[in-house]
PDB file of C-alpha atoms and ligand atoms in Angstrom:
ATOM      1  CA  UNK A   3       8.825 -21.814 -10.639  1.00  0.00           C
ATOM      2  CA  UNK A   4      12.383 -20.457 -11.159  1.00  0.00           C
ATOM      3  CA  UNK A   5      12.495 -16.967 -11.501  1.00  0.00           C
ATOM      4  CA  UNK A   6      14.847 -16.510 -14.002  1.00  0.00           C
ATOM      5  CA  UNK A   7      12.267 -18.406 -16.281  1.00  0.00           C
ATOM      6  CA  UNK A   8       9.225 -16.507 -15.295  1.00  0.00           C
ATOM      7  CA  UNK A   9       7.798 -13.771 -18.019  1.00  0.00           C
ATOM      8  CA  UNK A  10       8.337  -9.987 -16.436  1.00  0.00           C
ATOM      9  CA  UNK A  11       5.231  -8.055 -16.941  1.00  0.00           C
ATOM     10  CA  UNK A  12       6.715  -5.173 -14.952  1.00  0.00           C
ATOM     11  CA  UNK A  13       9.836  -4.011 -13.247  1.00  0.00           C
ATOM     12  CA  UNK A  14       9.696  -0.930 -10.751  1.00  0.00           C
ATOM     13  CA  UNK A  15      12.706   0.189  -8.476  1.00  0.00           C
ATOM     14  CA  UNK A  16      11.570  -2.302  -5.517  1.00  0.00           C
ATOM     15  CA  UNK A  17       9.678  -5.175  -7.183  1.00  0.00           C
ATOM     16  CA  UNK A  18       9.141  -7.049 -10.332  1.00  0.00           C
ATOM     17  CA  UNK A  19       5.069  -8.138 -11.186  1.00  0.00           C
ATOM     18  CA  UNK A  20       6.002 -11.555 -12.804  1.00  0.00           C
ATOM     19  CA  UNK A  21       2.701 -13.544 -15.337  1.00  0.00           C
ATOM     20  CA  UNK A  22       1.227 -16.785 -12.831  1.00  0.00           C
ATOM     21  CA  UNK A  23      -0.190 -19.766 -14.575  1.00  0.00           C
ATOM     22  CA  UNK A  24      -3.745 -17.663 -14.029  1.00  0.00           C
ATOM     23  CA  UNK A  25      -3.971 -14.849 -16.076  1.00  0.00           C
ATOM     24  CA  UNK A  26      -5.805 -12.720 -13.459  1.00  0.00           C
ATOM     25  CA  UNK A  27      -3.063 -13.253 -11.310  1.00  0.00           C
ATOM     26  CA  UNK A  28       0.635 -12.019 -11.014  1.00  0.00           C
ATOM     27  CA  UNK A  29       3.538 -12.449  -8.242  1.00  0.00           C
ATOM     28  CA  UNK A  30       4.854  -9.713  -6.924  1.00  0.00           C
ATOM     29  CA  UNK A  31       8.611  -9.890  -5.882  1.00  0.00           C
ATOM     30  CA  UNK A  32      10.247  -7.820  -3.560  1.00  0.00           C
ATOM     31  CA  UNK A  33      13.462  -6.702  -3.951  1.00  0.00           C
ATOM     32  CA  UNK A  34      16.275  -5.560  -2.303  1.00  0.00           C
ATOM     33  CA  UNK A  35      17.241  -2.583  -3.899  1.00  0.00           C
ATOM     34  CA  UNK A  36      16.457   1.099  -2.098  1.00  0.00           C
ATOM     35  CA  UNK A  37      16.221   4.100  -3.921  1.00  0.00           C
ATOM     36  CA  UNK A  38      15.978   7.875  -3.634  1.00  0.00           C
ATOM     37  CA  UNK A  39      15.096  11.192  -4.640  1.00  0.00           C
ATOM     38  CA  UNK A  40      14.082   9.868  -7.555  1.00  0.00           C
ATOM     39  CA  UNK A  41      16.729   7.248  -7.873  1.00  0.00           C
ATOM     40  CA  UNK A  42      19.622   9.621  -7.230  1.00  0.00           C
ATOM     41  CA  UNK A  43      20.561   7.057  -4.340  1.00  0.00           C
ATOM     42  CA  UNK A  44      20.646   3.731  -4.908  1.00  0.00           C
ATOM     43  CA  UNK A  45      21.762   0.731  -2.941  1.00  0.00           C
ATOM     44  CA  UNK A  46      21.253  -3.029  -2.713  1.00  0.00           C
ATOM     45  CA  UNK A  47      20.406  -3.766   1.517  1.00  0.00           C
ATOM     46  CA  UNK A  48      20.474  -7.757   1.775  1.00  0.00           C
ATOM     47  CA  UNK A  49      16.967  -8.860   2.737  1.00  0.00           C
ATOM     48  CA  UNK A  50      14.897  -5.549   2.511  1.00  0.00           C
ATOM     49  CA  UNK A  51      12.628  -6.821   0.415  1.00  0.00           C
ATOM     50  CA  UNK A  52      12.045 -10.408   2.847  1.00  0.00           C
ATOM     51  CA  UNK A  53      11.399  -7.946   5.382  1.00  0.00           C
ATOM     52  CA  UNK A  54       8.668  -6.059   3.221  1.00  0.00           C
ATOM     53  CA  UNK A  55       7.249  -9.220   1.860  1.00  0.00           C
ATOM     54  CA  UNK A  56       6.100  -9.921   5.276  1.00  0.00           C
ATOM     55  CA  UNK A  57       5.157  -6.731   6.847  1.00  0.00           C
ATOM     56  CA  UNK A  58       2.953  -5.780   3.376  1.00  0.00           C
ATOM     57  CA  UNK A  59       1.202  -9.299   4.150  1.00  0.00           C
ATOM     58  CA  UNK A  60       0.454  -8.236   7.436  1.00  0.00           C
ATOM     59  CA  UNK A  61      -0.666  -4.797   6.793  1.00  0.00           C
ATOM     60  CA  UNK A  62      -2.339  -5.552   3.350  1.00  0.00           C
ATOM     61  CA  UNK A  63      -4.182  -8.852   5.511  1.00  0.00           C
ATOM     62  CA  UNK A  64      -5.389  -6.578   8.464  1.00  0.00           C
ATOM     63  CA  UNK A  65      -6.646  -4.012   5.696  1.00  0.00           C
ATOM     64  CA  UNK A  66      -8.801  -6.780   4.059  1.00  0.00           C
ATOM     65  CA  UNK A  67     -10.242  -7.990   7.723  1.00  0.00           C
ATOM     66  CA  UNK A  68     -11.589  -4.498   7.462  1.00  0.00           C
ATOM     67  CA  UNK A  69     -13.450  -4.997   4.709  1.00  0.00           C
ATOM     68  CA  UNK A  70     -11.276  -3.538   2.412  1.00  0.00           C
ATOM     69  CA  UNK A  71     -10.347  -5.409  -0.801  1.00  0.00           C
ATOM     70  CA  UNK A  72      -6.650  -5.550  -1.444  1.00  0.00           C
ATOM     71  CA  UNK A  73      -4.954  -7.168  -4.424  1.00  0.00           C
ATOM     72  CA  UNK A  74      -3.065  -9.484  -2.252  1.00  0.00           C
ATOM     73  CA  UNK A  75      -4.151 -12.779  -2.217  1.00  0.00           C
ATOM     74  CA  UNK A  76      -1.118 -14.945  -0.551  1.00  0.00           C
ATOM     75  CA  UNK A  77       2.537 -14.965   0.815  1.00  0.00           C
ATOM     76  CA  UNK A  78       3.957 -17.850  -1.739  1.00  0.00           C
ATOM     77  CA  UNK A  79       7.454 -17.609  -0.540  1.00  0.00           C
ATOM     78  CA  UNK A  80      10.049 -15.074   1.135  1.00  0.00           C
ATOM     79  CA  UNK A  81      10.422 -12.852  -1.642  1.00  0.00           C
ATOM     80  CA  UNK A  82       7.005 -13.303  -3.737  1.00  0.00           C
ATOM     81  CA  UNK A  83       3.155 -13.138  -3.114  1.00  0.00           C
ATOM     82  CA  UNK A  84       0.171 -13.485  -5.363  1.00  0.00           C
ATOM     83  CA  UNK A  85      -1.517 -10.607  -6.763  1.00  0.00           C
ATOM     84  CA  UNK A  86      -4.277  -9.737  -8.652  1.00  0.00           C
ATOM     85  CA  UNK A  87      -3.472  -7.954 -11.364  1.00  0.00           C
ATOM     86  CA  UNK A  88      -5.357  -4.874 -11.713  1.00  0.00           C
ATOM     87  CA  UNK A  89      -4.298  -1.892 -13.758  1.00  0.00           C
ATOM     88  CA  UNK A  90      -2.705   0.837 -11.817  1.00  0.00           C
ATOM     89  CA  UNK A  91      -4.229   4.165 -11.745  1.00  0.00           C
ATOM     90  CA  UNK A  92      -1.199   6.182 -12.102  1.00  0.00           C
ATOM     91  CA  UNK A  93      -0.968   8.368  -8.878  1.00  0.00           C
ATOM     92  CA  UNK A  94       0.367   8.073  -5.806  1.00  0.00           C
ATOM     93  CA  UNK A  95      -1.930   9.096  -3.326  1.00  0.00           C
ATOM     94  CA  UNK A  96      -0.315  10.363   0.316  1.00  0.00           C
ATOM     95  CA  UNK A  97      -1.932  10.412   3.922  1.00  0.00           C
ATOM     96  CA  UNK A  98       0.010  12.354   6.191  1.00  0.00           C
ATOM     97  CA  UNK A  99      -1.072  12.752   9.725  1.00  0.00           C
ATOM     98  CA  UNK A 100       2.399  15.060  10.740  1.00  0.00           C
ATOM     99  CA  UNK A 101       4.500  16.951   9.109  1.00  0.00           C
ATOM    100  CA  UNK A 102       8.078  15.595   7.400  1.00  0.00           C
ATOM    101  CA  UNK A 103       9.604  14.686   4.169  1.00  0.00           C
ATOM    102  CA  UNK A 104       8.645  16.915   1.084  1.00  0.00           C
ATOM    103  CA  UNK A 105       5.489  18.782   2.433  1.00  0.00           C
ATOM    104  CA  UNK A 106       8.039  20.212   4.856  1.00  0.00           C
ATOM    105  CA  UNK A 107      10.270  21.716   2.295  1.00  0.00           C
ATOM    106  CA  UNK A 108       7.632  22.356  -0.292  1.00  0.00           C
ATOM    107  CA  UNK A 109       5.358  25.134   2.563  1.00  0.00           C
ATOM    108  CA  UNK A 110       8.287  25.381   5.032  1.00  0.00           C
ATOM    109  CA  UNK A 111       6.448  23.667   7.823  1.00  0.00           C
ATOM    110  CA  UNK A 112       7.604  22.647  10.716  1.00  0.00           C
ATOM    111  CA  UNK A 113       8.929  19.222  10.731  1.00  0.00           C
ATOM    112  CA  UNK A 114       6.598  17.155  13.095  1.00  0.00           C
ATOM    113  CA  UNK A 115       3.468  19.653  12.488  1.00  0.00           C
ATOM    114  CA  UNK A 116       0.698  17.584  13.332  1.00  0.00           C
ATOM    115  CA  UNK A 117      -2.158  18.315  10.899  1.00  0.00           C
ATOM    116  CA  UNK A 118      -5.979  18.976  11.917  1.00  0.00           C
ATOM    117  CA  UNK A 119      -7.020  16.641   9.914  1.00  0.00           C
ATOM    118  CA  UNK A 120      -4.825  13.820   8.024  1.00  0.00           C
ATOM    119  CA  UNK A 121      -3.957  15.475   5.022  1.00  0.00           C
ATOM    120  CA  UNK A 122      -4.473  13.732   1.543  1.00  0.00           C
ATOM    121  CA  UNK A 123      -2.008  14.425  -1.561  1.00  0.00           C
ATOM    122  CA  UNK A 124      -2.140  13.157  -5.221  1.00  0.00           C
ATOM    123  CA  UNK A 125       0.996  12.926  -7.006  1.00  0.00           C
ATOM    124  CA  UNK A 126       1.758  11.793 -10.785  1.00  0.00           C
ATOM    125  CA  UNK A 127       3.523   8.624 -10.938  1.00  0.00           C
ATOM    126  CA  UNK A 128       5.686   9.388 -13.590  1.00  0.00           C
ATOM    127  CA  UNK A 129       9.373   9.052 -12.545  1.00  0.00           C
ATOM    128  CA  UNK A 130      10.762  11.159 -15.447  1.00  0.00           C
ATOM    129  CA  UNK A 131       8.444  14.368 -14.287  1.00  0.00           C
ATOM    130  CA  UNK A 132       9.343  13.619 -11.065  1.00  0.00           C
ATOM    131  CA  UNK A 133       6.289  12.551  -9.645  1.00  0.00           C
ATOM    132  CA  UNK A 134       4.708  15.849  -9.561  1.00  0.00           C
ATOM    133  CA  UNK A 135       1.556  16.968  -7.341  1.00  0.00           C
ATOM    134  CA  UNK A 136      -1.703  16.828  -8.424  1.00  0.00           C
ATOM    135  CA  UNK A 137      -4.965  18.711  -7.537  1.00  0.00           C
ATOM    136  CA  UNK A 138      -8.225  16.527  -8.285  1.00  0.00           C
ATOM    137  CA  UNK A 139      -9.149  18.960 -11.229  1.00  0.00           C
ATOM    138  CA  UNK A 140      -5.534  17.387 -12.979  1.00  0.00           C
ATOM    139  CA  UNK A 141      -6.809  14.059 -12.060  1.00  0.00           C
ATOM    140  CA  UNK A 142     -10.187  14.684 -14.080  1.00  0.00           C
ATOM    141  CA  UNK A 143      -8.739  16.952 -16.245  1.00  0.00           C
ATOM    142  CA  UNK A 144      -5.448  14.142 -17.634  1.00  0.00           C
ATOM    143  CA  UNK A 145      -8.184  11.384 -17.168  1.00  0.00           C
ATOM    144  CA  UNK A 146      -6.779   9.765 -14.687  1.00  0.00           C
ATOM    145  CA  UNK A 147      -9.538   8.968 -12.766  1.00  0.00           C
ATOM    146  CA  UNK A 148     -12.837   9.939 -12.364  1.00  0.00           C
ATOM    147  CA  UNK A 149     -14.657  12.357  -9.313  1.00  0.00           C
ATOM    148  CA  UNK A 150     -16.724   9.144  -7.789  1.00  0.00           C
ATOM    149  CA  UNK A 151     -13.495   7.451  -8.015  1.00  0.00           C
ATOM    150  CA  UNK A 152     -11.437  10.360  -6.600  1.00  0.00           C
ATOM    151  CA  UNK A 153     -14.091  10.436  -3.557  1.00  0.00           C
ATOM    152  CA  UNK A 154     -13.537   6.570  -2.773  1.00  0.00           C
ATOM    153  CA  UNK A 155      -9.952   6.395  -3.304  1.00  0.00           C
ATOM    154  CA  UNK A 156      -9.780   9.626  -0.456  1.00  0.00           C
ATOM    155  CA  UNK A 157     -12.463   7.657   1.820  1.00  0.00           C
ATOM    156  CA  UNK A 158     -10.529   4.624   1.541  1.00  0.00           C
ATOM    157  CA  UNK A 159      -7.441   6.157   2.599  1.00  0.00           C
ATOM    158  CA  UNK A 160      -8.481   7.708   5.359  1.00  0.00           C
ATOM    159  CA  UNK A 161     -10.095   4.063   6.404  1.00  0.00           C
ATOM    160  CA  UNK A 162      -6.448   2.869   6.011  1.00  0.00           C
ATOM    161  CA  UNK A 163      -4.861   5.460   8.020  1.00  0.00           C
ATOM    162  CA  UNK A 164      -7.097   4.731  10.533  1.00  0.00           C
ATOM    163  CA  UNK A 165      -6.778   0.503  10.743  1.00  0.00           C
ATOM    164  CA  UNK A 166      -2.805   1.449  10.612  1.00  0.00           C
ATOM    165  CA  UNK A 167      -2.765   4.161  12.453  1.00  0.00           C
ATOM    166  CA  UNK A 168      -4.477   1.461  15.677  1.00  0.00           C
ATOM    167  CA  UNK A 169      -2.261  -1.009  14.582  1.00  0.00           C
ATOM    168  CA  UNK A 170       1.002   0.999  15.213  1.00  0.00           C
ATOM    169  CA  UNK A 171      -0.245   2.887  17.664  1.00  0.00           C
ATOM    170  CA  UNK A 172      -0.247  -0.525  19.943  1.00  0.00           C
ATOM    171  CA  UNK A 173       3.139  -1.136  19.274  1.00  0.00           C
ATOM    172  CA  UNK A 174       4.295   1.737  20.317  1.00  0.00           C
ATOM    173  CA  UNK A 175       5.134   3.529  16.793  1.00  0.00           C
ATOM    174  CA  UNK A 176       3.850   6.500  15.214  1.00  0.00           C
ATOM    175  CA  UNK A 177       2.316   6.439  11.717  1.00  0.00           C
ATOM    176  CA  UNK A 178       3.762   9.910  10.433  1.00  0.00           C
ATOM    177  CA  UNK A 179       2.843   9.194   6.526  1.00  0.00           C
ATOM    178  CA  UNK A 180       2.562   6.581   4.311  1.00  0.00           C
ATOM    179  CA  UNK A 181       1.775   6.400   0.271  1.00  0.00           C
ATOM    180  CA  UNK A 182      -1.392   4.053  -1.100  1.00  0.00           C
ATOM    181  CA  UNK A 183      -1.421   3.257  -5.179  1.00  0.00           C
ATOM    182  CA  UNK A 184      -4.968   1.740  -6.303  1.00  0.00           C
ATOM    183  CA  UNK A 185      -5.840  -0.131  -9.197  1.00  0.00           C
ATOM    184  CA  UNK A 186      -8.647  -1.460 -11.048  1.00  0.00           C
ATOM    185  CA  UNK A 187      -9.881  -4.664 -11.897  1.00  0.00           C
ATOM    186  CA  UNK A 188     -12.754  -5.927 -13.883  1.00  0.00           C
ATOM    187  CA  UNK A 189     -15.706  -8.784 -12.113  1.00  0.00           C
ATOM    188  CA  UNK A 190     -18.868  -9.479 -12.968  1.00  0.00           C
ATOM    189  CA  UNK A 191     -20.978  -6.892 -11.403  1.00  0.00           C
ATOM    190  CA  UNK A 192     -18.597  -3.641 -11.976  1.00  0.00           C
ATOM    191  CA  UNK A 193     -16.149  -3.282 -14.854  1.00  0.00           C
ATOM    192  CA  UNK A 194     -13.674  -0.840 -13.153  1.00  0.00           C
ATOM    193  CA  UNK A 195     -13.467  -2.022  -9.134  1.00  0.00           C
ATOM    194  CA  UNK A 196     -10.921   0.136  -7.594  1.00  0.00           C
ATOM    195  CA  UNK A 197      -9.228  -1.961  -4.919  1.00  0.00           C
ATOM    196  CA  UNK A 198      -5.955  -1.164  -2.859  1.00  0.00           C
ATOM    197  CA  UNK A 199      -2.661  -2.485  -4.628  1.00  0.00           C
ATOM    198  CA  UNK A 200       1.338  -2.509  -4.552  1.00  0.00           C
ATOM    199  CA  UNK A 201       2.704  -2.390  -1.058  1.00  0.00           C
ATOM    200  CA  UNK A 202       2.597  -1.029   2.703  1.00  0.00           C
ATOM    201  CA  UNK A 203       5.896  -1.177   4.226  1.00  0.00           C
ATOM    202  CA  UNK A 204       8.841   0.316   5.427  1.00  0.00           C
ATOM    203  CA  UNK A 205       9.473   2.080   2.026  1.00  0.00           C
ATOM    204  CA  UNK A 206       6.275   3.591   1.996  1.00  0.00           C
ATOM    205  CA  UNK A 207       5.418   4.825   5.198  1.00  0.00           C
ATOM    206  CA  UNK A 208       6.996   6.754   8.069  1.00  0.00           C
ATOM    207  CA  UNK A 209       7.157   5.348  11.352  1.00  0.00           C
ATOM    208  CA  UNK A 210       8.513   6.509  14.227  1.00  0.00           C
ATOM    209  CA  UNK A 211       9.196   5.200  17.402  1.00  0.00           C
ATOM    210  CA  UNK A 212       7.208   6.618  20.059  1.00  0.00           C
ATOM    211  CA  UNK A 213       9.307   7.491  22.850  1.00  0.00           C
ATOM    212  CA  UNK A 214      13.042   7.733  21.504  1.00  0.00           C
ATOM    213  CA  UNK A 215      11.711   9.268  18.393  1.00  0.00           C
ATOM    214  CA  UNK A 216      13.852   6.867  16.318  1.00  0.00           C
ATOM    215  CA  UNK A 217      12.567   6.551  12.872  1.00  0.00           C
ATOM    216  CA  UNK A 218      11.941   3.163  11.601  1.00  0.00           C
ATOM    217  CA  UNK A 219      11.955   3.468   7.695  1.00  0.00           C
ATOM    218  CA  UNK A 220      13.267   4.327   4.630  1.00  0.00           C
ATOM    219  CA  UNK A 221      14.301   7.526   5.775  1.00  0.00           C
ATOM    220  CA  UNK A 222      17.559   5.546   7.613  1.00  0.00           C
ATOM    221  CA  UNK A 223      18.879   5.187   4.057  1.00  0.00           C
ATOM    222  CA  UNK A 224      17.385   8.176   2.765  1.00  0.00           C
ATOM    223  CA  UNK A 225      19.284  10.175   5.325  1.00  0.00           C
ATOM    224  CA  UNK A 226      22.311   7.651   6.215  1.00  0.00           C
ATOM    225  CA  UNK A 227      20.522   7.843   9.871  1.00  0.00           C
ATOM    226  CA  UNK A 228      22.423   3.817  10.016  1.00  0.00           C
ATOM    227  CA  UNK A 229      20.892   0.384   9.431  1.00  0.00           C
ATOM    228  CA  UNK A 230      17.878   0.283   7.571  1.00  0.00           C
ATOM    229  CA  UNK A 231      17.213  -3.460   7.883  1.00  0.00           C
ATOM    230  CA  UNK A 232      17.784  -2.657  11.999  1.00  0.00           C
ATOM    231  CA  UNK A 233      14.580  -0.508  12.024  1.00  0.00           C
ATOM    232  CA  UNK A 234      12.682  -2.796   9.556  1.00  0.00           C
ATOM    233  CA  UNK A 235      12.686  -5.808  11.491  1.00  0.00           C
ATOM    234  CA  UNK A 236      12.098  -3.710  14.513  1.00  0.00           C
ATOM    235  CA  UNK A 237       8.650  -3.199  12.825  1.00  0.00           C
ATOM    236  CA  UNK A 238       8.510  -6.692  12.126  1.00  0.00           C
ATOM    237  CA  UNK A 239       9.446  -8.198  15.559  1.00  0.00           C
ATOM    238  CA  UNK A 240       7.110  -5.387  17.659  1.00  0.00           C
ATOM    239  CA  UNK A 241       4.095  -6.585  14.505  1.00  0.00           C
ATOM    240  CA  UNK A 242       4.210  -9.988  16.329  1.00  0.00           C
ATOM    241  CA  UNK A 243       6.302 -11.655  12.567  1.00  0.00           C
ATOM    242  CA  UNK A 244       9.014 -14.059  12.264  1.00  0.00           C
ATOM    243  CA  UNK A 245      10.148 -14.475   8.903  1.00  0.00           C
ATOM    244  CA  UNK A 246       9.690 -18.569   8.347  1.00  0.00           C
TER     245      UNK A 246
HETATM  246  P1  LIG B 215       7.283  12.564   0.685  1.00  0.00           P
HETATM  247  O1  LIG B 215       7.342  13.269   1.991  1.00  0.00           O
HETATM  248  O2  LIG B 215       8.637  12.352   0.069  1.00  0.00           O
HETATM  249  O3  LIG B 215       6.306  13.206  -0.271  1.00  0.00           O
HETATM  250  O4  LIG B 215       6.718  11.097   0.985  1.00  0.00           O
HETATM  251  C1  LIG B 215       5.513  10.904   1.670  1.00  0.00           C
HETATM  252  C2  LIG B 215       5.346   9.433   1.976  1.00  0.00           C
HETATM  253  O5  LIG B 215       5.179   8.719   0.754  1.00  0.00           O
HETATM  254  C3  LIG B 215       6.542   8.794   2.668  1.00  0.00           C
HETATM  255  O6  LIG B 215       6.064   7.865   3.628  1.00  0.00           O
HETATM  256  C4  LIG B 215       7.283   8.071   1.592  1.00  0.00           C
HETATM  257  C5  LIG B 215       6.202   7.744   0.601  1.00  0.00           C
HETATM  258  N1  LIG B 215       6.666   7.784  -0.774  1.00  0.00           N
HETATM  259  C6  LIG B 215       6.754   6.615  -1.512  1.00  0.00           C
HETATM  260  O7  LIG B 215       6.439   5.539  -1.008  1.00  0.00           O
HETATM  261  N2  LIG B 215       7.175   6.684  -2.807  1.00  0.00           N
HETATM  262  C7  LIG B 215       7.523   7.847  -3.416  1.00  0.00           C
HETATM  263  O8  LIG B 215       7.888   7.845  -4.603  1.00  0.00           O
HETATM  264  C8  LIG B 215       7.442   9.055  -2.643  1.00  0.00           C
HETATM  265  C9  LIG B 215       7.828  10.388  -3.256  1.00  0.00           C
HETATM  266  C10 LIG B 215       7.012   8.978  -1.341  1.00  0.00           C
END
């Protein structure tokens, strides 16, 4: 199908959630546009989102061996995968093993600090506010999700940190942070499934090269540290992908 004929049921800053045939289903298209700080920055980096199409497959594929549903079903093209659609809870949940990016700033920590335990933070995705942290008694409080669900959303993160964490770990790359979104979706035995949705890549996570160091995504463009796509299909080469 030609996407300029296909109905948009969302648009975010790196992907458009376009209707299927199947209404249970959507495709998810990547795009090339990189943002940040909120959209302060903003730049269009030929073939980011080919290079995320293919790592989230990976990553989002690996997660599901584990026994972890995901809403991806299948790579359809460069750009676009199936979905299914769930309704997304609206928080950004974060699973940071070391110390960088905003926690840094926000407790003047020491960049690299590597935590105890991995730490776990809620924000509210809501780009106007900000996207502004969240305890779990906001969560309950704004209705954004219940406690049970608040426990399996934090025990499923720390799952994923752990299948990622092995799988970058033998490729030589450190998994710093990364962000997770859930969603819900409806089958026969339980209404409101929470299962893992939009993306792991590059734009969501922060990986660093091992030895040198060298960080390997999105904080090359959020920092002008030089070519993003460079340290993206570094990921992608050392992950074993070609993009076909
Ligand atoms: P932060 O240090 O800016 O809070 O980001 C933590 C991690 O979450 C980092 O890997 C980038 C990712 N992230 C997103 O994917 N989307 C966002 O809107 C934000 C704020 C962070």
């Amino acid at each position: 199908m030609n996407s300029s004929i296909k109905k948009i049921v969302y648009e975010g800053k790196a992907k458009i959630l376009y209707c299927s045939s199947d209404p249970k289903i959507l495709i998810q298209h990547f795009k090339d546009d990189a943002t940040a700080n909120n959209a302060e920055k903003h730049a269009i980096i030929k073939s980011k989102g080919i290079l995320n199409n293919f790592i989230s497959e990976y990553l989002m594929s690996k997660i599901e061996d584990n026994g972890i549903e995901t809403h991806f079903i299948k790579r359809i093209n460069q750009r676009e995968q199936l979905i299914k659609k769930v309704e997304i809870i609206p928080i950004e949940l974060v699973v940071r093993n070391k110390a960088s990016g905003s926690i840094v700033k926000r407790y003047n920590l020491k960049e690299s600090l590597e935590f105890t335990d991995p730490l776990i933070e809620f924000f509210l995705k809501d780009d106007n506010l900000g996207d502004p942290l969240l305890n779990e008694t906001h969560i309950i409080e704004f209705k954004l999700a219940n406690y049970e669900e608040i426990k399996l959303m934090k025990s499923l993160a720390l799952k994923i940190n752990n299948i990622l964490q092995n799988i970058f770990r033998n490729i030589g790359i450190e998994l710093i942070d990364f962000k997770l979104e859930f969603g819900r979706v409806g089958d026969d035995k339980n209404k409101d499934k929470i299962i893992l949705a939009d993306e792991i890549s590059p734009d969501n996570c922060r990986l660093w090269d091992k030895k040198t160091r060298k960080k390997l995504d999105k904080d090359i463009f959020r920092k002008n540290l030089g070519n993003l796509i460079d340290g993206y299909q570094e990921v992608l080469t050392r992950l074993g992908l070609k993009l076909i």
